[in-house]
mmCIF file of N, CA and C and ligand atoms in Angstrom:
data_model
loop_
_atom_site.group_PDB
_atom_site.id
_atom_site.type_symbol
_atom_site.label_atom_id
_atom_site.label_comp_id
_atom_site.label_asym_id
_atom_site.label_seq_id
_atom_site.Cartn_x
_atom_site.Cartn_y
_atom_site.Cartn_z
ATOM 1 N N MET A 1 129.993 102.104 64.262
ATOM 2 C CA MET A 1 129.879 100.582 64.212
ATOM 3 C C MET A 1 129.571 99.938 62.742
ATOM 4 N N THR A 2 130.678 99.347 62.176
ATOM 5 C CA THR A 2 130.525 98.872 60.923
ATOM 6 C C THR A 2 129.617 97.673 60.886
ATOM 7 N N ASP A 3 129.764 96.906 61.871
ATOM 8 C CA ASP A 3 128.875 95.620 61.792
ATOM 9 C C ASP A 3 127.285 95.794 62.200
ATOM 10 N N CYS A 4 126.877 97.096 62.392
ATOM 11 C CA CYS A 4 125.763 97.138 63.038
ATOM 12 C C CYS A 4 124.690 97.488 62.055
ATOM 13 N N ILE A 5 123.506 96.495 62.002
ATOM 14 C CA ILE A 5 122.494 96.748 61.050
ATOM 15 C C ILE A 5 121.683 98.050 61.029
ATOM 16 N N PHE A 6 121.500 98.565 62.202
ATOM 17 C CA PHE A 6 120.848 99.789 62.254
ATOM 18 C C PHE A 6 121.793 100.855 61.842
ATOM 19 N N CYS A 7 123.052 100.991 62.235
ATOM 20 C CA CYS A 7 123.912 101.798 61.874
ATOM 21 C C CYS A 7 124.024 101.839 60.134
ATOM 22 N N LYS A 8 123.849 100.830 59.613
ATOM 23 C CA LYS A 8 123.852 100.580 58.079
ATOM 24 C C LYS A 8 122.485 101.191 57.633
ATOM 25 N N ILE A 9 121.345 100.949 58.107
ATOM 26 C CA ILE A 9 120.130 101.677 57.829
ATOM 27 C C ILE A 9 120.166 103.193 57.807
ATOM 28 N N VAL A 10 120.709 103.625 59.038
ATOM 29 C CA VAL A 10 120.708 105.027 59.271
ATOM 30 C C VAL A 10 121.659 105.623 58.144
ATOM 31 N N ASN A 11 122.775 104.872 57.652
ATOM 32 C CA ASN A 11 123.673 105.537 56.747
ATOM 33 C C ASN A 11 123.098 105.290 55.249
ATOM 34 N N GLY A 12 121.880 104.741 55.142
ATOM 35 C CA GLY A 12 121.297 104.609 53.855
ATOM 36 C C GLY A 12 121.714 103.452 53.053
ATOM 37 N N GLU A 13 122.438 102.393 53.741
ATOM 38 C CA GLU A 13 123.054 101.433 52.834
ATOM 39 C C GLU A 13 121.916 100.385 52.266
ATOM 40 N N PHE A 14 120.858 100.358 52.921
ATOM 41 C CA PHE A 14 119.712 99.625 52.549
ATOM 42 C C PHE A 14 118.572 99.998 51.915
ATOM 43 N N ASN A 15 118.705 101.471 51.515
ATOM 44 C CA ASN A 15 117.669 102.141 50.903
ATOM 45 C C ASN A 15 116.394 102.157 51.795
ATOM 46 N N THR A 16 116.360 102.252 53.027
ATOM 47 C CA THR A 16 115.168 101.815 53.869
ATOM 48 C C THR A 16 114.517 103.206 53.735
ATOM 49 N N GLU A 17 113.022 103.134 53.704
ATOM 50 C CA GLU A 17 112.204 104.269 53.560
ATOM 51 C C GLU A 17 112.116 104.742 55.057
ATOM 52 N N PHE A 18 112.336 106.012 55.306
ATOM 53 C CA PHE A 18 112.277 106.566 56.745
ATOM 54 C C PHE A 18 110.808 107.297 56.687
ATOM 55 N N VAL A 19 109.860 106.658 57.556
ATOM 56 C CA VAL A 19 108.816 107.449 57.565
ATOM 57 C C VAL A 19 108.700 108.836 58.215
ATOM 58 N N TYR A 20 109.830 109.159 58.901
ATOM 59 C CA TYR A 20 110.140 110.379 59.750
ATOM 60 C C TYR A 20 111.665 110.313 59.897
ATOM 61 N N GLU A 21 112.055 111.488 59.888
ATOM 62 C CA GLU A 21 113.767 111.526 60.451
ATOM 63 C C GLU A 21 113.942 113.151 60.757
ATOM 64 N N ASN A 22 115.058 113.427 61.731
ATOM 65 C CA ASN A 22 115.255 114.511 62.002
ATOM 66 C C ASN A 22 116.877 114.475 62.383
ATOM 67 N N GLU A 23 117.464 115.500 63.034
ATOM 68 C CA GLU A 23 118.851 115.415 63.049
ATOM 69 C C GLU A 23 119.340 114.415 64.060
ATOM 70 N N TYR A 24 118.317 114.055 64.770
ATOM 71 C CA TYR A 24 118.798 113.225 65.938
ATOM 72 C C TYR A 24 118.545 111.487 65.727
ATOM 73 N N ALA A 25 117.464 111.283 64.919
ATOM 74 C CA ALA A 25 116.879 109.781 64.636
ATOM 75 C C ALA A 25 116.361 109.780 63.201
ATOM 76 N N VAL A 26 116.290 108.467 62.971
ATOM 77 C CA VAL A 26 115.285 107.962 61.743
ATOM 78 C C VAL A 26 114.426 107.049 62.264
ATOM 79 N N VAL A 27 113.212 107.060 61.604
ATOM 80 C CA VAL A 27 112.039 106.102 61.952
ATOM 81 C C VAL A 27 111.734 105.375 60.723
ATOM 82 N N PHE A 28 111.788 104.069 60.784
ATOM 83 C CA PHE A 28 111.249 103.137 59.932
ATOM 84 C C PHE A 28 110.406 102.159 60.273
ATOM 85 N N LYS A 29 109.771 101.410 59.514
ATOM 86 C CA LYS A 29 108.817 100.345 59.660
ATOM 87 C C LYS A 29 109.560 99.014 60.130
ATOM 88 N N ASP A 30 109.314 98.358 61.242
ATOM 89 C CA ASP A 30 109.684 97.078 61.607
ATOM 90 C C ASP A 30 109.504 96.164 60.657
ATOM 91 N N ILE A 31 110.475 95.278 60.250
ATOM 92 C CA ILE A 31 110.534 94.263 59.361
ATOM 93 C C ILE A 31 109.648 93.173 59.693
ATOM 94 N N ASN A 32 109.452 92.995 60.843
ATOM 95 C CA ASN A 32 108.474 91.991 61.345
ATOM 96 C C ASN A 32 107.520 92.424 62.308
ATOM 97 N N PRO A 33 106.598 93.137 61.825
ATOM 98 C CA PRO A 33 105.679 94.063 62.672
ATOM 99 C C PRO A 33 104.746 93.098 63.727
ATOM 100 N N LYS A 34 104.798 93.661 64.838
ATOM 101 C CA LYS A 34 103.977 93.057 65.894
ATOM 102 C C LYS A 34 102.786 93.894 66.223
ATOM 103 N N ALA A 35 102.322 94.567 65.429
ATOM 104 C CA ALA A 35 101.091 95.411 65.573
ATOM 105 C C ALA A 35 100.821 95.750 64.177
ATOM 106 N N ASP A 36 99.486 96.352 64.038
ATOM 107 C CA ASP A 36 99.019 97.103 62.620
ATOM 108 C C ASP A 36 100.172 97.994 62.065
ATOM 109 N N THR A 37 100.608 99.018 63.199
ATOM 110 C CA THR A 37 101.583 99.821 62.907
ATOM 111 C C THR A 37 102.682 99.595 63.885
ATOM 112 N N HIS A 38 103.861 99.489 63.246
ATOM 113 C CA HIS A 38 105.091 99.099 64.298
ATOM 114 C C HIS A 38 106.366 99.731 63.610
ATOM 115 N N LEU A 39 106.556 100.818 64.352
ATOM 116 C CA LEU A 39 107.936 101.619 63.909
ATOM 117 C C LEU A 39 109.031 101.629 64.926
ATOM 118 N N LEU A 40 110.054 101.839 64.367
ATOM 119 C CA LEU A 40 111.417 101.942 65.174
ATOM 120 C C LEU A 40 111.895 103.281 65.036
ATOM 121 N N VAL A 41 112.205 103.978 66.277
ATOM 122 C CA VAL A 41 113.017 105.066 66.381
ATOM 123 C C VAL A 41 114.479 104.738 66.646
ATOM 124 N N VAL A 42 115.233 105.057 65.784
ATOM 125 C CA VAL A 42 116.692 104.692 65.908
ATOM 126 C C VAL A 42 117.496 105.887 65.995
ATOM 127 N N PRO A 43 118.273 106.274 66.908
ATOM 128 C CA PRO A 43 119.386 107.413 66.852
ATOM 129 C C PRO A 43 120.416 107.186 66.001
ATOM 130 N N ARG A 44 120.698 108.324 65.359
ATOM 131 C CA ARG A 44 121.631 108.129 64.311
ATOM 132 C C ARG A 44 123.002 107.821 64.944
ATOM 133 N N LYS A 45 123.222 108.257 66.212
ATOM 134 C CA LYS A 45 124.603 107.792 66.987
ATOM 135 C C LYS A 45 124.255 106.300 67.457
ATOM 136 N N HIS A 46 125.224 105.655 67.442
ATOM 137 C CA HIS A 46 125.396 104.185 67.883
ATOM 138 C C HIS A 46 125.467 104.258 69.528
ATOM 139 N N PHE A 47 124.441 103.531 70.248
ATOM 140 C CA PHE A 47 124.666 103.169 71.513
ATOM 141 C C PHE A 47 124.188 101.861 71.607
ATOM 142 N N GLU A 48 124.804 100.894 72.299
ATOM 143 C CA GLU A 48 124.364 99.583 72.238
ATOM 144 C C GLU A 48 122.897 99.297 72.711
ATOM 145 N N SER A 49 122.773 99.972 73.933
ATOM 146 C CA SER A 49 121.532 99.913 74.608
ATOM 147 C C SER A 49 121.112 101.011 75.374
ATOM 148 N N LEU A 50 120.052 101.009 75.973
ATOM 149 C CA LEU A 50 119.655 102.194 77.063
ATOM 150 C C LEU A 50 120.962 102.379 77.805
ATOM 151 N N ASN A 51 121.357 101.274 78.418
ATOM 152 C CA ASN A 51 122.473 101.052 79.509
ATOM 153 C C ASN A 51 123.601 101.952 78.893
ATOM 154 N N GLU A 52 123.880 102.142 77.794
ATOM 155 C CA GLU A 52 125.220 102.767 77.261
ATOM 156 C C GLU A 52 124.854 104.121 76.942
ATOM 157 N N LEU A 53 123.687 104.618 76.821
ATOM 158 C CA LEU A 53 123.362 106.070 76.638
ATOM 159 C C LEU A 53 123.686 106.973 77.904
ATOM 160 N N ASP A 54 124.508 108.005 77.585
ATOM 161 C CA ASP A 54 124.859 109.022 78.680
ATOM 162 C C ASP A 54 124.448 110.241 78.190
ATOM 163 N N ASP A 55 123.588 110.416 77.624
ATOM 164 C CA ASP A 55 123.163 111.762 77.045
ATOM 165 C C ASP A 55 121.847 112.090 77.218
ATOM 166 N N GLU A 56 121.414 112.788 78.337
ATOM 167 C CA GLU A 56 120.035 113.019 78.645
ATOM 168 C C GLU A 56 119.228 113.934 77.694
ATOM 169 N N VAL A 57 120.151 114.796 77.190
ATOM 170 C CA VAL A 57 119.385 115.662 76.242
ATOM 171 C C VAL A 57 118.693 114.946 75.005
ATOM 172 N N LEU A 58 119.759 113.974 74.575
ATOM 173 C CA LEU A 58 119.351 113.069 73.260
ATOM 174 C C LEU A 58 118.122 112.291 73.778
ATOM 175 N N LEU A 59 118.187 111.781 75.001
ATOM 176 C CA LEU A 59 117.047 110.827 75.469
ATOM 177 C C LEU A 59 115.759 111.642 75.194
ATOM 178 N N GLY A 60 115.760 113.005 75.690
ATOM 179 C CA GLY A 60 114.641 113.797 75.502
ATOM 180 C C GLY A 60 114.150 114.126 74.101
ATOM 181 N N LYS A 61 115.254 114.256 73.070
ATOM 182 C CA LYS A 61 114.854 114.340 71.640
ATOM 183 C C LYS A 61 114.287 112.992 71.129
ATOM 184 N N LEU A 62 114.776 111.930 71.505
ATOM 185 C CA LEU A 62 114.256 110.666 70.983
ATOM 186 C C LEU A 62 112.655 110.713 71.495
ATOM 187 N N MET A 63 112.352 110.909 72.546
ATOM 188 C CA MET A 63 110.909 110.735 72.946
ATOM 189 C C MET A 63 110.311 111.831 72.233
ATOM 190 N N MET A 64 110.636 112.997 71.992
ATOM 191 C CA MET A 64 110.107 113.853 71.288
ATOM 192 C C MET A 64 109.995 113.294 69.775
ATOM 193 N N THR A 65 110.937 112.503 69.314
ATOM 194 C CA THR A 65 110.975 112.024 68.155
ATOM 195 C C THR A 65 109.706 110.964 68.015
ATOM 196 N N VAL A 66 109.613 110.257 68.875
ATOM 197 C CA VAL A 66 108.468 109.263 69.093
ATOM 198 C C VAL A 66 107.159 109.936 68.709
ATOM 199 N N LYS A 67 106.932 110.914 69.645
ATOM 200 C CA LYS A 67 105.710 111.847 69.538
ATOM 201 C C LYS A 67 105.482 112.346 68.190
ATOM 202 N N GLU A 68 106.463 113.041 67.595
ATOM 203 C CA GLU A 68 106.472 113.563 66.072
ATOM 204 C C GLU A 68 105.993 112.516 65.219
ATOM 205 N N ALA A 69 106.877 111.313 65.270
ATOM 206 C CA ALA A 69 106.600 110.319 64.368
ATOM 207 C C ALA A 69 105.244 109.561 64.490
ATOM 208 N N ALA A 70 104.637 109.489 65.661
ATOM 209 C CA ALA A 70 103.536 108.913 65.800
ATOM 210 C C ALA A 70 102.469 109.863 65.157
ATOM 211 N N LYS A 71 102.473 111.164 65.523
ATOM 212 C CA LYS A 71 101.686 112.357 64.984
ATOM 213 C C LYS A 71 101.844 112.075 63.395
ATOM 214 N N LYS A 72 102.911 112.128 62.857
ATOM 215 C CA LYS A 72 103.145 111.864 61.314
ATOM 216 C C LYS A 72 102.244 110.841 60.697
ATOM 217 N N SER A 73 102.351 109.744 61.555
ATOM 218 C CA SER A 73 101.605 108.421 61.268
ATOM 219 C C SER A 73 100.314 108.410 61.368
ATOM 220 N N GLY A 74 99.673 109.350 61.948
ATOM 221 C CA GLY A 74 98.352 109.456 62.422
ATOM 222 C C GLY A 74 97.749 108.752 63.693
ATOM 223 N N LEU A 75 98.780 108.445 64.359
ATOM 224 C CA LEU A 75 98.571 107.697 65.567
ATOM 225 C C LEU A 75 98.352 108.752 66.745
ATOM 226 N N LYS A 76 97.155 108.256 67.415
ATOM 227 C CA LYS A 76 96.690 108.976 68.741
ATOM 228 C C LYS A 76 97.034 108.219 69.869
ATOM 229 N N SER A 77 97.123 107.002 69.936
ATOM 230 C CA SER A 77 97.195 105.948 70.804
ATOM 231 C C SER A 77 97.966 104.876 70.462
ATOM 232 N N TYR A 78 99.314 104.692 71.131
ATOM 233 C CA TYR A 78 100.458 103.937 70.789
ATOM 234 C C TYR A 78 101.255 103.454 72.107
ATOM 235 N N ARG A 79 101.790 102.336 71.987
ATOM 236 C CA ARG A 79 102.738 101.880 73.035
ATOM 237 C C ARG A 79 104.046 101.934 72.792
ATOM 238 N N THR A 80 104.956 102.430 73.486
ATOM 239 C CA THR A 80 106.468 102.760 73.456
ATOM 240 C C THR A 80 107.200 101.486 74.098
ATOM 241 N N VAL A 81 108.166 100.884 73.614
ATOM 242 C CA VAL A 81 108.894 99.912 74.198
ATOM 243 C C VAL A 81 110.248 99.968 73.912
ATOM 244 N N ILE A 82 111.152 99.749 74.884
ATOM 245 C CA ILE A 82 112.612 99.928 74.773
ATOM 246 C C ILE A 82 112.976 98.226 75.435
ATOM 247 N N ASN A 83 113.535 97.463 74.811
ATOM 248 C CA ASN A 83 114.208 96.256 75.320
ATOM 249 C C ASN A 83 115.688 96.472 75.609
ATOM 250 N N THR A 84 115.978 96.277 76.673
ATOM 251 C CA THR A 84 117.376 96.452 77.090
ATOM 252 C C THR A 84 117.976 95.135 77.617
ATOM 253 N N GLY A 85 118.905 94.626 76.725
ATOM 254 C CA GLY A 85 119.484 93.395 77.182
ATOM 255 C C GLY A 85 118.931 92.046 76.564
ATOM 256 N N LYS A 86 119.821 91.199 76.285
ATOM 257 C CA LYS A 86 119.349 89.999 75.541
ATOM 258 C C LYS A 86 118.053 89.176 76.540
ATOM 259 N N GLU A 87 118.143 89.068 77.771
ATOM 260 C CA GLU A 87 117.099 88.451 78.643
ATOM 261 C C GLU A 87 115.745 89.245 78.432
ATOM 262 N N ALA A 88 115.927 90.347 78.141
ATOM 263 C CA ALA A 88 114.541 91.311 77.857
ATOM 264 C C ALA A 88 114.020 91.278 76.635
ATOM 265 N N GLY A 89 114.905 90.654 75.403
ATOM 266 C CA GLY A 89 114.328 90.497 74.220
ATOM 267 C C GLY A 89 115.163 91.381 73.251
ATOM 268 N N GLN A 90 116.086 92.080 73.681
ATOM 269 C CA GLN A 90 116.988 92.794 72.788
ATOM 270 C C GLN A 90 117.583 91.879 71.720
ATOM 271 N N GLU A 91 117.303 92.178 70.653
ATOM 272 C CA GLU A 91 117.857 91.388 69.329
ATOM 273 C C GLU A 91 118.940 92.196 68.682
ATOM 274 N N VAL A 92 118.654 93.613 68.345
ATOM 275 C CA VAL A 92 119.576 94.478 67.883
ATOM 276 C C VAL A 92 120.237 95.472 68.884
ATOM 277 N N PHE A 93 121.348 95.182 68.818
ATOM 278 C CA PHE A 93 122.327 95.916 69.787
ATOM 279 C C PHE A 93 122.591 97.418 69.524
ATOM 280 N N HIS A 94 121.537 98.181 68.938
ATOM 281 C CA HIS A 94 121.598 99.639 68.747
ATOM 282 C C HIS A 94 120.415 100.193 69.283
ATOM 283 N N LEU A 95 120.551 101.075 70.133
ATOM 284 C CA LEU A 95 119.404 101.424 70.913
ATOM 285 C C LEU A 95 118.282 101.955 69.989
ATOM 286 N N HIS A 96 116.925 101.419 70.278
ATOM 287 C CA HIS A 96 115.969 101.865 69.516
ATOM 288 C C HIS A 96 114.467 101.804 70.454
ATOM 289 N N ILE A 97 113.796 102.632 69.905
ATOM 290 C CA ILE A 97 112.491 102.619 70.541
ATOM 291 C C ILE A 97 111.314 101.968 69.647
ATOM 292 N N HIS A 98 110.616 101.189 70.190
ATOM 293 C CA HIS A 98 109.392 100.671 69.309
ATOM 294 C C HIS A 98 108.126 101.641 69.538
ATOM 295 N N ILE A 99 107.561 101.667 68.458
ATOM 296 C CA ILE A 99 106.219 102.217 68.545
ATOM 297 C C ILE A 99 105.243 101.437 67.880
ATOM 298 N N LEU A 100 104.402 101.032 68.705
ATOM 299 C CA LEU A 100 103.264 99.937 68.393
ATOM 300 C C LEU A 100 101.978 100.525 68.340
ATOM 301 N N ALA A 101 100.999 100.174 67.596
ATOM 302 C CA ALA A 101 99.760 100.541 67.517
ATOM 303 C C ALA A 101 98.638 99.594 66.839
ATOM 304 N N GLY A 102 97.497 99.514 67.451
ATOM 305 C CA GLY A 102 96.540 98.517 66.679
ATOM 306 C C GLY A 102 96.853 97.220 66.643
ATOM 307 N N ASN A 103 96.037 96.321 67.564
ATOM 308 C CA ASN A 103 96.173 94.853 67.567
ATOM 309 C C ASN A 103 97.622 94.674 67.902
ATOM 310 N N ILE A 104 98.154 94.985 69.232
ATOM 311 C CA ILE A 104 99.753 94.905 69.458
ATOM 312 C C ILE A 104 99.751 93.427 70.000
ATOM 313 N N LYS A 105 100.850 92.826 69.503
ATOM 314 C CA LYS A 105 101.088 91.353 69.866
ATOM 315 C C LYS A 105 102.456 91.447 70.552
ATOM 316 N N LEU A 106 102.711 92.329 71.541
ATOM 317 C CA LEU A 106 103.966 92.338 72.059
ATOM 318 C C LEU A 106 103.797 92.642 73.543
HETATM 319 P P1 5GP B 201 114.450 94.262 69.714
HETATM 320 O O1 5GP B 201 114.258 92.861 70.001
HETATM 321 O O2 5GP B 201 116.074 94.380 69.639
HETATM 322 O O3 5GP B 201 113.974 95.407 70.760
HETATM 323 O O4 5GP B 201 114.112 94.948 68.160
HETATM 324 C C1 5GP B 201 114.547 94.517 67.199
HETATM 325 C C2 5GP B 201 113.472 94.833 65.950
HETATM 326 O O5 5GP B 201 114.107 95.207 64.918
HETATM 327 C C3 5GP B 201 112.734 93.614 65.822
HETATM 328 O O6 5GP B 201 111.302 93.723 66.021
HETATM 329 C C4 5GP B 201 112.993 93.152 64.253
HETATM 330 O O7 5GP B 201 111.811 92.900 63.734
HETATM 331 C C5 5GP B 201 113.559 94.564 63.826
HETATM 332 N N1 5GP B 201 114.507 94.198 62.422
HETATM 333 C C6 5GP B 201 115.738 93.578 62.804
HETATM 334 N N2 5GP B 201 116.378 93.640 61.544
HETATM 335 C C7 5GP B 201 115.671 94.626 60.770
HETATM 336 C C8 5GP B 201 116.074 95.127 59.501
HETATM 337 O O8 5GP B 201 116.922 94.774 58.933
HETATM 338 N N3 5GP B 201 115.126 96.215 59.246
HETATM 339 C C9 5GP B 201 113.981 96.390 59.926
HETATM 340 N N4 5GP B 201 113.173 97.381 59.324
HETATM 341 N N5 5GP B 201 113.748 95.849 61.113
HETATM 342 C C10 5GP B 201 114.475 94.898 61.714
HETATM 343 ZN ZN1 ZN B 202 124.582 100.886 65.359
#
């Protein structure tokens, strides 16, 4: 997707610092944090939302990535959120998983 901000981040176009990455996903800090730690786990492959994800293996890999990124960030307790669709608050239409920890305002 040429016009997708998260595809551009995945492709390194904004020199975003990745706090964790593997072959399936990159993890970086949310630009507008809703908690002391607010990370986004973003699959390298573009899916508009969870509704378009048709790969259950990748879904498992993404959840393992959540766990690995949380561990690397020293988080033992955290919330994961996936917003699916505009009415649910999805603003960026490239599937992503929020990781929130500490003073969560979401
Ligand atoms: P959504 O509401 O779609 O579930 O979450 C999108 C999240 O992406 C929001 O929390 C927003 O702050 C974050 N975000 C939007 N654009 C950027 C960006 O360019 N860089 C980073 N790091 N986060 C972004
Ligand atoms: Zn994308």
